[in-house]
Short mmCIF file of C-alpha atoms in Angstrom, two decimals:
data_model
loop_
_atom_site.label_atom_id
_atom_site.label_comp_id
_atom_site.label_asym_id
_atom_site.label_seq_id
_atom_site.Cartn_x
_atom_site.Cartn_y
_atom_site.Cartn_z
CA UNK A 1 24.36 1.90 91.52
CA UNK A 2 21.81 4.61 92.26
CA UNK A 3 22.92 7.58 94.29
CA UNK A 4 21.22 7.80 97.69
CA UNK A 5 19.31 11.01 98.24
CA UNK A 6 20.40 13.31 101.02
CA UNK A 7 17.75 14.75 103.29
CA UNK A 8 17.93 18.17 101.66
CA UNK A 9 18.22 16.91 98.07
CA UNK A 10 15.26 17.03 95.73
CA UNK A 11 13.07 13.95 96.20
CA UNK A 12 13.83 11.20 93.65
CA UNK A 13 10.09 10.76 93.04
CA UNK A 14 10.11 13.97 91.02
CA UNK A 15 7.68 15.94 93.21
CA UNK A 16 10.04 18.92 93.44
CA UNK A 17 9.98 18.80 97.23
CA UNK A 18 12.98 18.07 99.38
CA UNK A 19 13.45 14.39 100.12
CA UNK A 20 13.03 14.98 103.89
CA UNK A 21 9.58 16.53 103.32
CA UNK A 22 8.37 14.03 100.70
CA UNK A 23 9.35 10.34 100.55
CA UNK A 24 11.80 10.04 103.49
CA UNK A 25 9.06 9.96 106.19
CA UNK A 26 7.14 7.32 104.19
CA UNK A 27 10.27 5.17 103.77
CA UNK A 28 11.16 5.53 107.45
CA UNK A 29 7.60 4.59 108.45
CA UNK A 30 7.73 1.54 106.19
CA UNK A 31 11.11 0.52 107.63
CA UNK A 32 9.78 1.02 111.18
CA UNK A 33 6.73 -1.10 110.33
CA UNK A 34 8.94 -3.92 109.01
CA UNK A 35 11.12 -3.68 112.12
CA UNK A 36 8.07 -3.73 114.42
CA UNK A 37 6.63 -6.74 112.59
CA UNK A 38 9.94 -8.62 112.86
CA UNK A 39 10.16 -7.74 116.57
CA UNK A 40 6.58 -8.94 117.15
CA UNK A 41 7.38 -12.22 115.37
CA UNK A 42 10.50 -12.70 117.53
CA UNK A 43 8.48 -12.00 120.68
CA UNK A 44 5.71 -14.40 119.58
CA UNK A 45 8.28 -17.16 118.93
CA UNK A 46 9.89 -16.52 122.32
CA UNK A 47 6.48 -16.61 124.05
CA UNK A 48 5.59 -19.87 122.28
CA UNK A 49 8.93 -21.36 123.33
CA UNK A 50 8.35 -20.29 126.96
CA UNK A 51 4.87 -21.85 126.81
CA UNK A 52 6.31 -25.13 125.46
CA UNK A 53 8.94 -25.11 128.21
CA UNK A 54 6.27 -24.58 130.89
CA UNK A 55 4.12 -27.38 129.44
CA UNK A 56 7.12 -29.72 129.32
CA UNK A 57 8.02 -28.89 132.93
CA UNK A 58 4.43 -29.51 134.02
CA UNK A 59 4.34 -32.81 132.13
CA UNK A 60 7.65 -33.89 133.66
CA UNK A 61 6.40 -32.94 137.14
CA UNK A 62 3.24 -34.98 136.63
CA UNK A 63 5.24 -37.96 135.37
CA UNK A 64 7.51 -37.69 138.42
CA UNK A 65 4.51 -37.55 140.76
CA UNK A 66 2.95 -40.57 139.04
CA UNK A 67 6.18 -42.56 139.24
CA UNK A 68 6.67 -41.60 142.88
CA UNK A 69 3.09 -42.57 143.83
CA UNK A 70 3.25 -45.79 141.81
CA UNK A 71 6.58 -46.81 143.36
CA UNK A 72 5.21 -46.03 146.82
CA UNK A 73 2.47 -48.63 146.27
CA UNK A 74 5.09 -51.22 145.27
CA UNK A 75 7.05 -50.42 148.43
CA UNK A 76 3.92 -50.81 150.56
CA UNK A 77 3.14 -54.18 148.97
CA UNK A 78 6.71 -55.35 149.55
CA UNK A 79 6.55 -54.29 153.19
CA UNK A 80 3.22 -56.06 153.68
CA UNK A 81 1.14 -52.93 154.28
CA UNK A 82 -1.58 -54.17 151.95
CA UNK A 83 -4.48 -52.05 153.21
CA UNK A 84 -2.42 -48.91 152.82
CA UNK A 85 -1.16 -50.14 149.44
CA UNK A 86 -4.73 -50.74 148.28
CA UNK A 87 -5.77 -47.23 149.30
CA UNK A 88 -2.76 -45.76 147.50
CA UNK A 89 -3.50 -47.85 144.38
CA UNK A 90 -7.08 -46.58 144.38
CA UNK A 91 -5.74 -43.03 144.68
CA UNK A 92 -3.61 -43.74 141.60
CA UNK A 93 -6.71 -44.89 139.73
CA UNK A 94 -8.52 -41.70 140.61
CA UNK A 95 -5.61 -39.35 139.94
CA UNK A 96 -4.29 -41.02 136.77
CA UNK A 97 -7.19 -42.81 135.04
CA UNK A 98 -5.48 -42.81 131.63
CA UNK A 99 -2.43 -44.83 132.68
CA UNK A 100 -2.16 -48.47 133.67
CA UNK A 101 -0.38 -47.98 137.00
CA UNK A 102 -3.43 -47.88 139.26
CA UNK A 103 -4.85 -51.15 137.94
CA UNK A 104 -1.41 -52.74 137.89
CA UNK A 105 -0.70 -51.78 141.50
CA UNK A 106 -4.16 -52.83 142.67
CA UNK A 107 -3.54 -56.17 140.94
CA UNK A 108 -0.29 -56.48 142.88
CA UNK A 109 -2.20 -55.94 146.13
CA UNK A 110 -4.73 -58.66 145.25
CA UNK A 111 -1.93 -60.97 144.16
CA UNK A 112 -0.12 -60.43 147.47
CA UNK A 113 -3.35 -61.35 149.27
CA UNK A 114 -3.65 -64.52 147.20
CA UNK A 115 -6.72 -63.19 145.40
CA UNK A 116 -5.61 -64.37 141.96
CA UNK A 117 -8.88 -63.90 140.11
CA UNK A 118 -9.25 -60.31 141.41
CA UNK A 119 -5.61 -59.65 140.51
CA UNK A 120 -6.20 -61.01 137.00
CA UNK A 121 -9.26 -58.76 136.65
CA UNK A 122 -7.15 -55.73 137.61
CA UNK A 123 -4.47 -56.75 135.13
CA UNK A 124 -7.17 -57.07 132.44
CA UNK A 125 -8.19 -53.49 133.18
CA UNK A 126 -4.54 -52.39 133.03
CA UNK A 127 -4.27 -54.15 129.68
CA UNK A 128 -7.41 -52.34 128.52
CA UNK A 129 -5.88 -48.97 129.42
CA UNK A 130 -2.71 -49.91 127.54
CA UNK A 131 -4.71 -50.93 124.48
CA UNK A 132 -6.87 -47.81 124.67
CA UNK A 133 -3.77 -45.60 124.80
CA UNK A 134 -1.55 -47.72 122.56
CA UNK A 135 0.43 -44.72 121.31
CA UNK A 136 1.68 -44.09 124.86
CA UNK A 137 3.09 -47.60 125.37
CA UNK A 138 5.69 -49.88 123.89
CA UNK A 139 3.80 -52.52 121.86
CA UNK A 140 5.49 -55.38 123.74
CA UNK A 141 4.51 -54.03 127.16
CA UNK A 142 0.97 -55.44 126.90
CA UNK A 143 2.45 -58.96 126.82
CA UNK A 144 3.50 -58.61 130.47
CA UNK A 145 -0.15 -58.36 131.45
CA UNK A 146 -1.30 -61.07 129.06
CA UNK A 147 1.17 -63.43 130.74
CA UNK A 148 0.15 -62.37 134.26
CA UNK A 149 -3.53 -62.92 133.44
CA UNK A 150 -2.81 -66.36 131.96
CA UNK A 151 -0.78 -67.32 135.06
CA UNK A 152 -3.30 -66.05 137.62
CA UNK A 153 -6.55 -67.04 135.91
CA UNK A 154 -5.67 -69.90 133.52
CA UNK A 155 -9.28 -71.10 133.16
CA UNK A 156 -10.57 -67.74 131.92
CA UNK A 157 -11.08 -67.38 128.15
CA UNK A 158 -8.17 -65.57 126.46
#
């Protein structure tokens, strides 16, 4: 094992200078650079993790808001407040165009009014959203709407 140079020993590089005046500052600078790079990498990982956490929280908040608004329409339909339910369903369509809920809830309103063909049309649009965003849905979920459409508009082509 090589002997470590003391600060006042001759520099191991053979320059004839003391180690503290020759290679020690270069080695310390290199060590500080490695330490700074490692610290920057740790800070970047921590910042990326904080960003992922914020995005996840925002996504969860949006999903909660969607579920709350969607369930509110169901409650309005059940209580017979169909005009208010229709307005809330249309708000869902505007606020969340890439999910099926708005069309599904509007279909429920039409169904409650006995407007089966209009309800089936809404369910077709909900099915279209599901098919367009297939990665976001369970593959079997689309069958719910296929069955609703067949029940409400049996004469329409499949």
